[in-house]
XYZ file of C-alpha atoms in Angstrom:
421
model
C 116.126 93.856 90.045
C 113.431 92.483 92.346
C 111.636 89.407 91.025
C 108.086 88.779 92.298
C 107.561 85.212 93.446
C 104.358 85.195 95.512
C 102.314 86.874 92.766
C 104.065 85.446 89.713
C 101.016 83.365 88.700
C 98.157 85.700 89.599
C 97.883 87.326 86.172
C 97.822 84.030 84.276
C 94.348 83.287 82.848
C 94.422 79.741 84.269
C 96.714 80.435 87.216
C 94.300 78.735 89.589
C 94.519 75.388 87.771
C 96.934 72.601 88.662
C 98.268 72.319 85.107
C 99.300 75.985 85.134
C 100.880 75.691 88.581
C 102.870 72.581 87.603
C 104.059 74.257 84.388
C 105.629 76.998 86.511
C 107.491 74.550 88.742
C 104.711 73.934 91.218
C 104.935 71.106 93.782
C 108.692 70.750 93.229
C 109.303 71.978 96.783
C 107.026 69.222 98.108
C 108.893 66.631 96.038
C 112.184 67.971 97.317
C 111.370 67.855 101.025
C 109.795 64.398 100.802
C 112.786 63.023 98.892
C 115.705 64.885 100.410
C 114.854 66.472 103.784
C 113.849 65.377 107.250
C 111.138 67.421 108.967
C 113.726 68.989 111.274
C 115.794 70.059 108.274
C 112.795 71.883 106.798
C 112.209 73.674 110.121
C 115.900 74.644 110.155
C 115.638 76.055 106.618
C 112.760 78.275 107.675
C 114.646 79.328 110.813
C 117.718 80.263 108.769
C 115.596 82.331 106.372
C 114.399 84.522 109.269
C 110.874 84.461 107.857
C 108.570 86.388 110.175
C 104.800 85.978 110.278
C 102.938 88.093 107.739
C 99.634 88.067 109.596
C 100.476 91.007 111.847
C 102.551 89.921 114.830
C 105.794 89.309 112.929
C 106.840 86.344 115.095
C 109.697 84.215 113.634
C 108.012 81.330 111.807
C 110.758 78.737 112.274
C 110.877 79.437 115.991
C 107.100 79.020 116.246
C 107.357 75.662 114.482
C 110.136 74.515 116.825
C 107.842 74.974 119.847
C 105.718 72.012 118.730
C 106.548 69.035 120.995
C 108.521 66.317 119.215
C 106.975 63.527 121.260
C 103.284 63.615 121.976
C 100.412 61.150 121.997
C 98.079 63.702 120.501
C 97.766 64.545 116.788
C 99.389 67.712 115.518
C 97.443 70.251 113.477
C 98.326 72.999 111.020
C 95.871 75.898 110.806
C 95.983 78.543 108.102
C 94.459 81.830 109.169
C 92.780 83.106 106.000
C 90.103 85.131 107.793
C 91.653 88.431 106.635
C 89.182 90.668 108.430
C 91.493 93.687 108.743
C 90.009 96.585 106.727
C 92.272 97.547 103.853
C 93.727 94.047 103.486
C 93.193 91.737 100.513
C 96.518 89.986 99.881
C 95.490 86.505 101.035
C 92.310 86.628 98.958
C 94.316 87.188 95.771
C 96.565 84.184 96.473
C 93.605 81.926 97.229
C 91.579 83.058 94.217
C 94.308 83.152 91.601
C 97.043 80.790 92.808
C 95.433 78.384 95.297
C 97.900 75.567 94.616
C 100.684 77.764 95.988
C 98.877 77.650 99.332
C 98.113 73.909 99.058
C 101.785 73.098 98.436
C 102.838 75.423 101.246
C 100.458 73.649 103.623
C 101.802 70.229 102.647
C 105.451 71.263 103.061
C 104.724 72.979 106.377
C 102.631 70.055 107.610
C 105.503 67.672 106.817
C 107.904 69.929 108.745
C 105.865 70.030 111.970
C 104.558 66.462 111.798
C 100.917 67.335 111.061
C 98.744 65.159 108.853
C 95.731 67.492 108.883
C 95.456 71.175 107.988
C 92.496 73.509 108.340
C 92.144 76.661 106.257
C 89.911 79.113 108.115
C 88.513 81.376 105.373
C 86.162 84.295 105.902
C 82.742 83.391 104.564
C 82.528 86.383 102.207
C 85.426 84.991 100.153
C 83.127 82.857 98.012
C 85.407 82.718 94.951
C 88.446 81.932 97.088
C 86.595 79.084 98.816
C 85.474 77.576 95.496
C 88.972 77.841 94.032
C 90.498 76.203 97.104
C 87.974 73.372 96.981
C 88.810 72.824 93.315
C 92.554 72.937 94.037
C 92.245 70.426 96.869
C 90.359 68.021 94.594
C 92.999 68.385 91.847
C 95.833 67.878 94.324
C 94.190 64.728 95.695
C 93.784 63.334 92.193
C 97.473 63.854 91.384
C 98.735 62.455 94.690
C 99.869 65.735 96.259
C 97.351 65.206 99.068
C 95.873 62.124 100.668
C 97.401 58.855 101.812
C 101.051 58.312 100.853
C 101.742 61.721 99.296
C 103.848 61.230 96.133
C 104.567 57.638 97.115
C 106.022 58.549 100.526
C 104.840 57.516 103.975
C 103.517 61.052 104.575
C 99.737 61.411 104.744
C 98.163 64.839 104.489
C 94.624 66.236 104.260
C 93.394 69.819 103.903
C 89.958 70.954 105.073
C 88.277 74.332 104.543
C 86.304 75.992 107.328
C 84.193 79.038 106.446
C 83.976 81.807 109.001
C 80.915 83.967 109.585
C 82.418 87.440 109.321
C 83.798 87.945 112.836
C 86.919 90.139 112.958
C 87.921 88.566 116.267
C 88.641 85.283 114.445
C 91.820 86.890 113.172
C 93.094 86.351 116.713
C 94.546 82.860 116.620
C 92.931 81.378 119.717
C 89.518 82.860 118.875
C 89.879 81.182 115.494
C 90.557 77.866 117.239
C 87.437 78.306 119.360
C 85.416 78.897 116.186
C 86.942 75.836 114.510
C 85.820 73.767 117.493
C 82.272 75.038 117.087
C 82.340 77.431 120.021
C 81.766 81.175 120.277
C 84.836 82.950 118.888
C 86.527 84.488 121.920
C 90.256 84.575 122.734
C 91.731 82.008 125.082
C 94.017 82.681 128.011
C 97.670 82.077 127.132
C 99.637 80.086 128.234
C 99.189 77.353 127.208
C 100.094 78.501 123.719
C 98.623 76.787 120.648
C 101.937 75.063 119.819
C 101.448 73.015 122.992
C 97.657 72.963 123.416
C 95.797 74.408 120.441
C 93.039 72.847 118.345
C 91.268 70.152 120.365
C 93.936 70.688 123.065
C 96.548 69.298 120.661
C 99.816 70.848 119.389
C 98.882 73.343 116.683
C 100.750 75.737 114.404
C 98.796 78.726 113.103
C 100.174 80.748 110.207
C 98.848 83.315 107.776
C 98.370 82.578 104.039
C 101.208 84.860 102.935
C 103.564 83.449 105.582
C 102.967 79.884 104.410
C 103.260 80.878 100.738
C 106.865 81.916 101.358
C 107.884 78.422 102.532
C 108.080 76.531 99.179
C 110.189 79.367 97.726
C 112.586 79.159 100.677
C 112.891 75.405 100.116
C 113.638 75.794 96.398
C 115.809 78.927 96.463
C 117.410 78.605 99.885
C 117.400 80.723 103.052
C 120.253 82.935 101.784
C 118.119 84.070 98.830
C 115.292 85.004 101.189
C 117.590 86.847 103.593
C 119.046 88.791 100.667
C 115.743 90.627 100.144
C 115.056 93.551 102.471
C 116.433 94.249 105.965
C 118.339 91.612 107.954
C 115.860 91.387 110.831
C 112.744 91.018 108.681
C 113.711 89.941 105.168
C 111.892 88.542 102.166
C 109.307 89.582 99.592
C 106.240 91.326 100.982
C 102.698 91.899 99.750
C 101.419 95.453 100.265
C 97.700 96.210 99.879
C 97.298 99.846 98.814
C 93.864 101.492 98.950
C 92.271 104.811 99.766
C 92.728 108.157 98.042
C 95.499 107.142 95.644
C 95.759 106.899 91.859
C 96.683 103.227 91.505
C 95.274 101.171 94.375
C 96.138 97.494 94.250
C 98.310 94.674 95.532
C 102.057 95.151 95.173
C 104.805 92.593 95.796
C 107.989 94.422 96.753
C 110.951 93.880 99.084
C 110.304 94.137 102.787
C 111.503 97.506 104.081
C 110.641 99.619 101.020
C 110.128 103.275 102.043
C 106.451 104.066 102.522
C 106.787 107.182 100.377
C 108.191 105.152 97.476
C 105.323 102.673 97.771
C 102.646 105.381 97.794
C 104.112 107.862 95.309
C 106.138 105.761 92.851
C 104.284 102.456 92.742
C 100.736 103.543 93.637
C 100.943 106.794 91.655
C 100.564 109.262 94.520
C 97.457 111.200 95.562
C 94.485 111.958 93.354
C 94.750 114.973 91.002
C 94.815 118.274 92.854
C 95.186 116.682 96.278
C 98.054 116.122 98.719
C 98.705 113.161 100.994
C 97.773 114.043 104.570
C 98.561 110.726 106.254
C 98.884 106.994 105.646
C 97.718 104.048 107.722
C 100.535 101.501 107.088
C 99.142 98.187 108.304
C 95.365 98.001 108.396
C 93.172 100.153 110.634
C 94.711 98.766 113.839
C 98.037 100.395 112.869
C 98.557 103.983 114.097
C 98.419 106.582 111.338
C 101.625 108.187 110.023
C 101.465 111.875 108.981
C 102.863 112.833 105.578
C 106.266 114.100 106.851
C 106.974 110.609 108.250
C 106.544 108.699 104.988
C 110.302 108.076 104.595
C 109.868 105.215 107.072
C 110.755 101.710 105.924
C 107.859 99.269 105.597
C 109.171 96.565 107.912
C 108.348 95.383 111.428
C 111.179 97.075 113.324
C 111.200 100.441 111.525
C 107.462 100.965 111.945
C 107.532 99.815 115.565
C 110.289 102.330 116.289
C 108.091 105.044 114.748
C 105.181 104.130 117.022
C 103.157 102.238 114.420
C 103.240 98.688 113.047
C 103.361 96.772 109.789
C 100.370 94.659 110.768
C 98.761 93.152 107.673
C 100.416 95.751 105.382
C 97.020 97.182 104.473
C 98.215 100.623 103.365
C 95.372 103.173 103.405
C 96.167 106.574 101.882
C 94.347 109.622 103.262
C 94.469 112.948 101.411
C 93.998 116.544 102.543
C 90.252 116.567 101.775
C 89.545 114.091 104.561
C 88.480 114.876 108.114
C 90.621 112.902 110.559
C 87.891 113.107 113.220
C 85.593 111.249 110.832
C 88.336 108.685 110.121
C 88.999 108.112 113.824
C 85.276 107.821 114.559
C 84.627 105.295 111.813
C 87.613 103.127 112.799
C 86.650 103.164 116.470
C 83.057 102.272 115.536
C 84.427 99.279 113.655
C 86.415 98.006 116.627
C 83.492 98.596 118.975
C 81.210 96.611 116.653
C 83.736 93.770 116.342
C 84.690 93.523 120.017
C 83.781 90.066 121.294
C 82.784 91.568 124.639
C 84.834 89.169 126.731
C 86.829 91.783 128.628
C 85.584 94.983 130.255
C 88.220 97.509 129.053
C 87.554 96.722 125.391
C 83.783 96.280 125.650
C 83.054 99.326 127.808
C 85.999 101.517 126.843
C 85.264 101.379 123.119
C 81.563 101.942 123.757
C 82.316 105.204 125.545
C 84.963 106.222 123.018
C 82.434 105.884 120.198
C 79.877 107.988 122.087
C 82.379 110.796 122.667
C 83.736 110.685 119.095
C 80.258 110.805 117.556
C 79.466 113.806 119.699
C 82.652 115.605 118.665
C 82.174 114.781 114.985
C 78.607 116.113 115.057
C 79.807 119.472 116.423
C 78.388 118.757 119.877
C 81.703 118.222 121.632
C 82.439 119.770 125.014
C 85.591 120.958 126.802
C 87.244 117.920 128.340
C 86.128 115.460 125.649
C 89.631 115.025 124.245
C 91.054 114.442 127.720
C 88.280 111.897 128.218
C 89.367 110.116 125.013
C 92.995 110.194 126.186
C 91.937 108.585 129.452
C 89.868 105.932 127.685
C 92.835 105.001 125.447
C 95.023 104.682 128.533
C 92.450 102.461 130.227
C 92.111 100.172 127.199
C 95.736 99.835 126.051
C 97.608 96.983 127.712
C 94.593 95.911 129.751
C 92.629 93.792 127.278
C 92.456 90.034 126.801
C 93.728 90.202 123.220
C 95.213 92.742 120.809
C 91.880 94.050 119.438
C 91.541 96.657 122.176
C 95.217 97.584 121.896
C 94.880 98.197 118.154
C 91.818 100.383 118.645
C 93.480 102.422 121.387
C 96.750 102.818 119.443
C 94.939 104.087 116.359
C 92.802 106.583 118.261
C 95.745 107.755 120.333
C 97.775 108.437 117.165
C 94.939 110.427 115.573
C 94.595 112.525 118.728
C 98.355 113.097 118.842
C 98.994 114.018 115.206
C 95.716 115.757 114.313
C 94.539 117.185 117.613
C 93.946 120.576 115.989
C 91.139 119.049 113.912
C 89.470 117.641 117.028
C 89.805 121.016 118.772
C 88.301 122.793 115.734
C 85.251 120.519 115.829
C 84.667 121.399 119.476
C 85.385 125.117 119.273
C 83.648 125.806 115.955
C 80.886 123.281 116.681
C 81.074 121.970 113.119
C 83.335 119.983 110.801
C 85.791 122.347 109.045
C 85.876 120.002 106.043
C 82.143 120.364 105.219
């Protein structure tokens, strides 16, 4: 029987308060690492757990931490990416609003492991409640000695600062987020050097997602073997799935990594709305290529979805039923990426601009022969040629829609109207 751990406090009326968090065993992981573990031992625990980043890329967390130089004259920083700009994603918001001390403890344990005394939480500005709850949690943690100088009587000092974003999707890209933190325009940096070597203020920096960090205290308390025992070997652990769209029970579900997508949609989220059938599902936020209904047996983990030509991404699962026009879906998603492109590189800036023009024309029933081939060419020109993954995600999504639902695009052009209206 699977036991939720990341969301165990979110339904408690006072789950955001320190007293409630402590009553459930909160801050015991911090006490344990400060009293019993060296920083290297904590990094090794995370390595052994095979925790992979929950923000989208799926990079092994322990390995990322180990890239931080042991000897350096510069300060080390821990940055928590809580921007969560991917449409269909709301998992980090729930943790910050309803169990903020879980994140604070995770930051402290992770900061101790990598040798950082300062952490920044980059939160999207629209998350007003989450920001207020985090500010309250930081104040409570300071008062009880979980943050500040000499944490819990040790020689470890640790401070957490909140930085509010201004609604830019590009800040989900880690180096663009660092640029924003430094007060610059949020645009991706050239890598290498990677942030672990030269990140915030050109200093060694680890950047992790809220959900990724939230797993760390549980690994410390329960052990890496417990974590590896949940889900597939190559990407284990509990996972938060955000389910939205045309489904009976949208919401946030904590389930084992690797659960079949069909089980998630039909058993846990209740299946499609009355009288409708599932047409397709976007498995990981709008940058993840759509999966048609026959492919829903796929496991919701990094490797299975990658093998199927999609990706887990942020696990923002968007259900699309048979009443929906896929041309309209593709157009709206491409418009989003075009709007959010930072404009730094030509393939993304110009390619998405032209893709939107063609898609709007097709959707309006004004498409012409050759438009779909033009879109194919634009996807080819964008994918693999952009400065960051924003352009890749846009091209992958559009390419998948054209591949799986090309008949709908053809119908718009030939019938000069939308068949769904």
